[in-house]
Short mmCIF file of N, CA and C in Angstrom, two decimals:
data_model
loop_
_atom_site.label_atom_id
_atom_site.label_comp_id
_atom_site.label_asym_id
_atom_site.label_seq_id
_atom_site.Cartn_x
_atom_site.Cartn_y
_atom_site.Cartn_z
N GLY A 271 71.01 170.72 71.42
CA GLY A 271 71.22 170.90 69.80
C GLY A 271 71.32 169.59 69.31
N GLN A 272 70.75 169.91 67.97
CA GLN A 272 70.85 168.60 67.16
C GLN A 272 72.25 168.21 66.69
N GLN A 273 73.28 169.25 66.73
CA GLN A 273 74.58 168.78 66.16
C GLN A 273 75.20 167.60 67.05
N GLY A 274 74.66 167.77 68.54
CA GLY A 274 75.27 166.88 69.64
C GLY A 274 76.41 167.63 69.99
N ASP A 275 76.78 168.84 69.76
CA ASP A 275 77.77 169.23 70.64
C ASP A 275 77.30 170.19 71.83
N SER A 276 78.11 170.58 72.37
CA SER A 276 77.78 171.49 73.69
C SER A 276 78.00 172.81 73.84
N SER A 277 77.90 173.19 72.37
CA SER A 277 77.73 174.88 72.38
C SER A 277 76.50 175.42 72.83
N PRO A 278 76.51 176.26 73.43
CA PRO A 278 75.02 176.96 74.04
C PRO A 278 74.00 177.14 72.36
N THR A 279 72.61 176.95 72.81
CA THR A 279 71.72 177.05 71.54
C THR A 279 71.19 178.24 71.54
N THR A 280 71.36 179.21 72.34
CA THR A 280 70.86 180.31 72.26
C THR A 280 71.97 181.39 71.86
N PRO A 281 71.86 182.38 70.93
CA PRO A 281 73.02 183.35 70.72
C PRO A 281 73.07 184.46 71.98
N PRO A 282 74.12 185.18 71.72
CA PRO A 282 74.43 185.94 72.47
C PRO A 282 73.60 187.10 72.27
N SER A 283 73.69 188.24 73.16
CA SER A 283 72.48 189.12 72.88
C SER A 283 73.21 190.24 72.01
N GLY A 284 74.29 190.35 71.23
CA GLY A 284 74.88 191.03 70.13
C GLY A 284 74.84 190.27 68.77
N TRP A 285 74.14 189.04 68.98
CA TRP A 285 73.94 188.33 67.71
C TRP A 285 72.87 188.91 66.59
N VAL A 286 73.38 189.81 65.70
CA VAL A 286 72.28 190.13 64.87
C VAL A 286 72.40 189.89 63.16
N GLY A 287 71.33 189.45 62.67
CA GLY A 287 71.26 188.96 60.97
C GLY A 287 71.74 187.68 60.70
N LYS A 288 71.69 186.87 61.72
CA LYS A 288 72.17 185.79 61.35
C LYS A 288 70.76 184.89 61.96
N SER A 289 70.70 183.36 61.80
CA SER A 289 69.39 182.65 62.15
C SER A 289 70.06 182.25 63.18
N VAL A 290 68.87 181.61 64.39
CA VAL A 290 69.29 181.11 65.54
C VAL A 290 69.83 179.68 65.33
N ARG A 291 69.44 178.89 64.52
CA ARG A 291 69.96 177.75 63.90
C ARG A 291 71.53 177.72 63.68
N ALA A 292 72.19 178.88 62.85
CA ALA A 292 73.27 178.78 62.11
C ALA A 292 74.29 179.21 63.41
N TRP A 293 73.59 179.72 64.23
CA TRP A 293 74.66 180.31 65.45
C TRP A 293 75.75 179.41 66.38
N PRO A 294 75.37 177.85 66.74
CA PRO A 294 75.99 177.14 67.34
C PRO A 294 77.39 176.93 66.74
N ALA A 295 77.20 176.49 65.40
CA ALA A 295 78.09 175.87 64.64
C ALA A 295 79.07 176.99 64.09
N ASP A 296 78.50 178.36 64.05
CA ASP A 296 79.48 179.48 63.88
C ASP A 296 80.19 180.18 64.99
N GLU A 297 79.83 179.81 65.78
CA GLU A 297 80.26 180.26 67.40
C GLU A 297 81.33 179.44 67.61
N ALA A 298 81.35 177.96 67.16
CA ALA A 298 82.10 176.95 67.55
C ALA A 298 83.50 177.15 66.46
N ALA A 299 83.39 177.68 65.40
CA ALA A 299 84.28 177.67 64.65
C ALA A 299 84.76 178.83 64.92
N ILE A 300 84.32 180.00 65.28
CA ILE A 300 85.00 181.26 65.89
C ILE A 300 86.04 180.96 66.86
N GLN A 301 85.30 180.23 67.59
CA GLN A 301 86.05 179.66 69.31
C GLN A 301 87.21 178.91 68.66
N ARG A 302 87.08 178.10 67.75
CA ARG A 302 88.06 177.31 67.44
C ARG A 302 89.26 178.00 66.62
N GLU A 303 88.84 178.71 65.83
CA GLU A 303 89.87 179.89 65.08
C GLU A 303 90.51 180.69 66.10
N ALA A 304 89.79 181.30 66.96
CA ALA A 304 90.19 182.08 68.24
C ALA A 304 91.24 181.46 68.91
N GLN A 305 90.91 180.09 69.44
CA GLN A 305 91.67 179.14 70.00
C GLN A 305 93.05 178.92 69.42
N ALA A 306 93.01 178.81 67.99
CA ALA A 306 94.22 178.50 67.43
C ALA A 306 95.17 179.65 66.77
N ARG A 307 94.32 180.65 66.83
CA ARG A 307 95.64 181.94 66.74
C ARG A 307 96.37 182.48 68.08
N ILE A 308 95.28 182.16 69.06
CA ILE A 308 96.24 182.20 70.41
C ILE A 308 97.10 181.16 70.53
N GLU A 309 96.96 179.94 70.20
CA GLU A 309 98.05 179.03 70.28
C GLU A 309 99.30 179.43 69.62
N GLU A 310 98.97 179.65 68.36
CA GLU A 310 99.91 179.95 67.70
C GLU A 310 100.71 181.21 67.75
N ALA A 311 100.09 182.23 68.71
CA ALA A 311 100.61 183.54 69.18
C ALA A 311 101.49 183.21 70.09
N LEU A 312 101.04 182.18 71.32
CA LEU A 312 102.21 181.50 72.25
C LEU A 312 103.34 180.78 71.99
N LEU A 313 102.94 180.01 70.55
CA LEU A 313 104.20 179.37 70.02
C LEU A 313 105.10 180.23 69.36
N ARG A 314 104.58 181.32 68.92
CA ARG A 314 105.67 182.17 68.16
C ARG A 314 106.31 182.98 69.15
N GLU A 315 105.63 183.57 70.45
CA GLU A 315 106.09 183.88 71.23
C GLU A 315 107.35 183.12 72.18
N ARG A 316 107.17 181.55 72.42
CA ARG A 316 107.97 180.86 73.14
C ARG A 316 108.91 180.49 72.14
N MET A 317 109.07 180.64 70.90
CA MET A 317 110.19 180.51 69.61
C MET A 317 111.23 181.54 69.78
N LEU A 318 110.44 182.72 69.97
CA LEU A 318 110.92 184.14 69.99
C LEU A 318 111.85 184.26 71.21
N LYS A 319 111.11 183.82 72.37
CA LYS A 319 112.03 183.96 73.75
C LYS A 319 113.20 183.04 73.90
N GLU A 320 112.70 181.33 73.35
CA GLU A 320 114.14 181.06 73.23
C GLU A 320 115.30 181.49 72.09
N GLU A 321 114.82 182.26 71.28
CA GLU A 321 115.83 182.75 70.05
C GLU A 321 116.54 183.61 71.06
N LEU A 322 115.80 184.53 71.72
CA LEU A 322 116.47 185.43 72.55
C LEU A 322 117.43 184.97 73.48
N GLU A 323 117.11 183.65 74.32
CA GLU A 323 117.74 182.98 75.21
C GLU A 323 119.01 182.43 74.45
N VAL A 324 119.05 181.80 73.44
CA VAL A 324 120.12 181.94 72.54
C VAL A 324 121.12 182.71 72.19
N LEU A 325 120.67 184.01 71.72
CA LEU A 325 121.35 185.00 71.49
C LEU A 325 122.06 185.69 72.76
N LYS A 326 121.27 185.61 73.90
CA LYS A 326 121.77 186.45 75.18
C LYS A 326 123.29 185.04 75.25
N ALA A 327 122.51 183.93 75.40
CA ALA A 327 124.02 182.92 75.82
C ALA A 327 125.24 183.12 74.76
N LYS A 328 124.58 183.28 73.19
CA LYS A 328 125.96 183.76 72.46
C LYS A 328 126.24 185.04 72.89
N SER A 329 126.21 185.67 73.25
CA SER A 329 126.49 187.07 73.74
C SER A 329 127.41 187.13 74.82
N GLU A 330 126.94 186.45 75.83
CA GLU A 330 127.47 186.35 77.10
C GLU A 330 129.13 185.15 76.73
N ALA A 331 128.69 184.23 76.14
CA ALA A 331 129.75 183.49 75.71
C ALA A 331 130.88 184.35 74.99
N GLN A 332 130.55 185.23 73.99
CA GLN A 332 131.61 185.96 73.42
C GLN A 332 132.03 186.79 74.39
N SER A 333 131.54 187.47 75.18
CA SER A 333 131.79 188.33 76.35
C SER A 333 132.73 187.67 77.10
N ARG A 334 132.44 186.51 77.58
CA ARG A 334 133.59 185.56 78.47
C ARG A 334 134.84 185.10 77.69
N LYS A 335 134.46 185.00 76.36
CA LYS A 335 135.83 184.88 75.43
C LYS A 335 136.49 185.97 75.17
N ASP A 336 135.78 187.20 75.08
CA ASP A 336 136.85 188.37 74.97
C ASP A 336 137.41 188.51 76.43
N ALA A 337 136.67 188.54 77.34
CA ALA A 337 137.53 188.55 78.60
C ALA A 337 138.53 188.10 78.71
N GLU A 338 138.48 186.64 78.44
CA GLU A 338 139.83 185.50 78.59
C GLU A 338 140.82 185.84 77.85
N VAL A 339 140.43 186.29 76.56
CA VAL A 339 141.36 186.58 75.56
C VAL A 339 142.36 188.00 76.28
N ARG A 340 141.32 189.10 76.67
CA ARG A 340 141.91 190.30 76.91
C ARG A 340 143.13 189.86 78.11
N GLU A 341 142.46 188.92 79.13
CA GLU A 341 143.42 188.54 80.49
C GLU A 341 144.58 187.41 79.99
N LYS A 342 144.42 186.58 78.96
CA LYS A 342 145.71 186.12 78.28
C LYS A 342 146.60 187.04 77.85
N LEU A 343 146.19 188.04 77.02
CA LEU A 343 147.04 188.99 76.65
C LEU A 343 147.71 189.96 77.90
N GLN A 344 147.24 190.16 78.69
CA GLN A 344 147.59 190.97 79.96
C GLN A 344 148.75 189.85 80.69
N LEU A 345 148.34 188.82 80.89
CA LEU A 345 149.45 187.57 81.44
C LEU A 345 150.73 187.63 80.46
N GLU A 346 150.44 187.61 78.91
CA GLU A 346 151.45 187.26 78.26
C GLU A 346 152.32 188.63 78.44
N SER A 347 151.84 189.95 78.18
CA SER A 347 152.61 191.32 78.18
C SER A 347 153.36 191.14 79.61
N GLU A 348 152.58 190.66 80.86
CA GLU A 348 153.27 190.80 82.08
C GLU A 348 154.52 189.97 81.60
N ALA A 349 154.58 188.79 81.51
CA ALA A 349 155.67 187.62 81.43
C ALA A 349 156.40 188.62 80.43
N LEU A 350 156.32 188.70 79.40
CA LEU A 350 157.35 189.22 78.31
C LEU A 350 158.13 190.60 79.15
N LEU A 351 157.31 191.07 80.07
CA LEU A 351 157.97 192.60 80.79
C LEU A 351 159.02 191.85 81.49
N ARG A 352 158.29 190.57 82.33
CA ARG A 352 159.23 190.16 83.35
C ARG A 352 160.54 189.53 82.65
N LEU A 353 160.41 189.01 81.48
CA LEU A 353 161.51 188.28 80.88
C LEU A 353 162.43 189.60 80.57
N LEU A 354 162.08 190.70 80.27
CA LEU A 354 162.79 191.62 79.64
C LEU A 354 163.62 192.42 80.56
N GLU A 355 162.70 192.52 82.08
CA GLU A 355 163.11 192.87 83.01
C GLU A 355 164.46 192.07 83.55
N GLU A 356 164.32 190.68 83.56
CA GLU A 356 165.39 189.71 83.63
C GLU A 356 166.70 189.69 82.94
N GLU A 357 166.40 189.78 81.51
CA GLU A 357 167.48 190.33 80.47
C GLU A 357 168.09 191.37 80.82
N ARG A 358 167.90 192.35 80.99
CA ARG A 358 168.47 193.82 81.46
C ARG A 358 168.91 193.32 82.81
N ALA A 359 168.52 192.78 83.82
CA ALA A 359 169.45 192.80 84.87
C ALA A 359 170.68 191.86 84.47
N TRP A 360 170.14 190.46 83.70
CA TRP A 360 171.37 189.59 83.53
C TRP A 360 172.68 190.35 82.48
N VAL A 361 171.94 191.69 81.67
CA VAL A 361 173.08 192.03 80.84
C VAL A 361 173.80 193.00 81.95
N ARG A 362 173.31 193.80 82.84
CA ARG A 362 173.90 194.83 83.94
C ARG A 362 174.89 193.78 84.74
N SER A 363 174.43 192.35 84.86
CA SER A 363 175.41 191.96 85.98
C SER A 363 176.67 191.51 85.10
N GLU A 364 176.55 190.79 83.88
CA GLU A 364 177.37 190.59 83.00
C GLU A 364 178.34 191.81 82.75
N ARG A 365 177.82 192.80 82.31
CA ARG A 365 178.43 194.01 82.25
C ARG A 365 179.51 194.44 83.31
N LEU A 366 178.58 194.26 84.78
CA LEU A 366 179.61 194.33 85.83
C LEU A 366 180.80 193.48 86.30
N ARG A 367 180.31 192.18 85.80
CA ARG A 367 181.26 190.96 85.73
C ARG A 367 182.21 191.51 85.10
N ARG A 368 182.00 191.64 83.98
CA ARG A 368 183.14 191.87 82.85
C ARG A 368 184.00 193.06 83.19
N GLU A 369 183.48 193.87 83.81
CA GLU A 369 184.31 195.58 84.30
C GLU A 369 185.06 194.91 85.53
N ALA A 370 184.62 194.21 86.30
CA ALA A 370 185.44 193.56 87.46
C ALA A 370 186.54 192.95 86.69
N VAL A 371 186.25 191.86 85.91
CA VAL A 371 187.05 191.17 85.34
C VAL A 371 188.49 191.85 84.57
N GLU A 372 188.00 193.01 83.80
CA GLU A 372 189.07 193.95 83.40
C GLU A 372 189.77 194.61 84.11
N ALA A 373 188.95 194.77 85.14
CA ALA A 373 189.88 195.81 86.37
C ALA A 373 190.90 194.84 87.02
N ARG A 374 190.41 193.47 87.23
CA ARG A 374 191.46 192.40 87.82
C ARG A 374 192.79 192.33 86.84
N LEU A 375 192.24 192.29 85.45
CA LEU A 375 193.65 191.76 84.51
C LEU A 375 194.30 193.17 84.94
N GLU A 376 193.94 194.74 84.77
CA GLU A 376 194.56 195.64 84.66
C GLU A 376 195.30 195.63 86.09
N THR A 377 194.82 195.05 87.08
CA THR A 377 195.51 195.21 88.27
C THR A 377 196.77 194.11 87.91
N MET A 378 196.31 193.00 87.73
CA MET A 378 197.72 191.98 87.46
C MET A 378 198.59 192.26 86.30
N GLU A 379 197.81 193.32 85.35
CA GLU A 379 199.05 193.55 84.40
C GLU A 379 200.00 194.72 85.26
N ARG A 380 199.52 195.61 85.87
CA ARG A 380 200.42 196.46 86.93
C ARG A 380 201.07 195.88 87.55
N LYS A 381 200.76 194.71 88.16
CA LYS A 381 201.64 194.00 89.17
C LYS A 381 202.90 193.09 88.60
N LEU A 382 201.98 192.92 87.40
CA LEU A 382 203.30 191.95 86.51
C LEU A 382 204.31 193.05 85.79
N ALA A 383 203.99 194.37 85.71
CA ALA A 383 205.04 195.32 85.11
C ALA A 383 205.53 195.76 86.39
N ASP A 384 205.34 195.72 87.64
CA ASP A 384 206.03 196.39 88.81
C ASP A 384 206.79 195.07 89.06
N VAL A 385 206.42 193.91 88.98
CA VAL A 385 207.49 192.69 89.52
C VAL A 385 208.45 192.65 88.19
N ARG A 386 208.27 192.86 86.93
CA ARG A 386 209.22 193.07 85.96
C ARG A 386 210.06 194.44 86.04
N LEU A 387 209.61 195.17 86.50
CA LEU A 387 210.86 196.53 87.07
C LEU A 387 211.52 196.42 88.32
N ASP A 388 210.66 195.62 89.33
CA ASP A 388 211.31 195.34 90.64
C ASP A 388 212.42 193.79 90.37
N ALA A 389 211.99 193.17 89.66
CA ALA A 389 213.18 191.97 89.53
C ALA A 389 213.29 191.69 88.21
N PRO A 390 213.80 192.30 87.52
CA PRO A 390 214.19 191.74 86.07
C PRO A 390 214.68 190.40 85.75
N ASP A 391 215.70 190.15 87.15
CA ASP A 391 216.48 189.19 86.78
C ASP A 391 216.27 187.84 87.11
N ARG A 392 214.79 187.82 88.24
CA ARG A 392 214.18 186.58 88.87
C ARG A 392 212.91 186.07 87.54
N GLY A 393 212.59 185.00 87.82
CA GLY A 393 211.52 184.58 86.70
C GLY A 393 210.08 185.29 87.22
N VAL A 394 209.67 185.79 86.33
CA VAL A 394 208.40 186.20 86.54
C VAL A 394 207.43 185.44 87.30
N GLU A 395 207.25 184.07 87.00
CA GLU A 395 206.21 183.00 87.85
C GLU A 395 206.55 183.11 89.04
N LYS A 396 207.80 182.98 89.65
CA LYS A 396 208.36 182.85 90.74
C LYS A 396 207.70 184.28 91.77
N ALA A 397 208.17 185.45 91.29
CA ALA A 397 207.57 186.67 91.96
C ALA A 397 205.99 186.64 91.92
N LEU A 398 205.44 186.42 90.96
CA LEU A 398 203.94 186.30 91.23
C LEU A 398 203.41 185.43 92.31
N LEU A 399 204.32 184.28 92.12
CA LEU A 399 203.73 182.95 93.42
C LEU A 399 204.46 183.67 94.89
#
């Protein structure tokens, strides 16, 4: 070739309606454009893949965050239920303790009344001791 490039100097068998001299330069231009389009398509594909990876990662992160929030709420509600149970148990024990104290007071009052009836002439303290 006179242009000094290494493209073939004979046209392919389908080359119709163009001069043989024009073929190598046109073919090279066509090949360059095709290569540019392929590279552009590959670049676009790579960018879309990267975008997809980012979206996947965001989605997974959101799923993890949602799971963590659910787990935290579950733990908090379980802790609150335990506290509620402890409060109820405490209230029950306080009620029982108060009832026991009231029962002891009633017993002491009856004893006091009995002592007063039994020993009106002696001091109440001596009778209780």
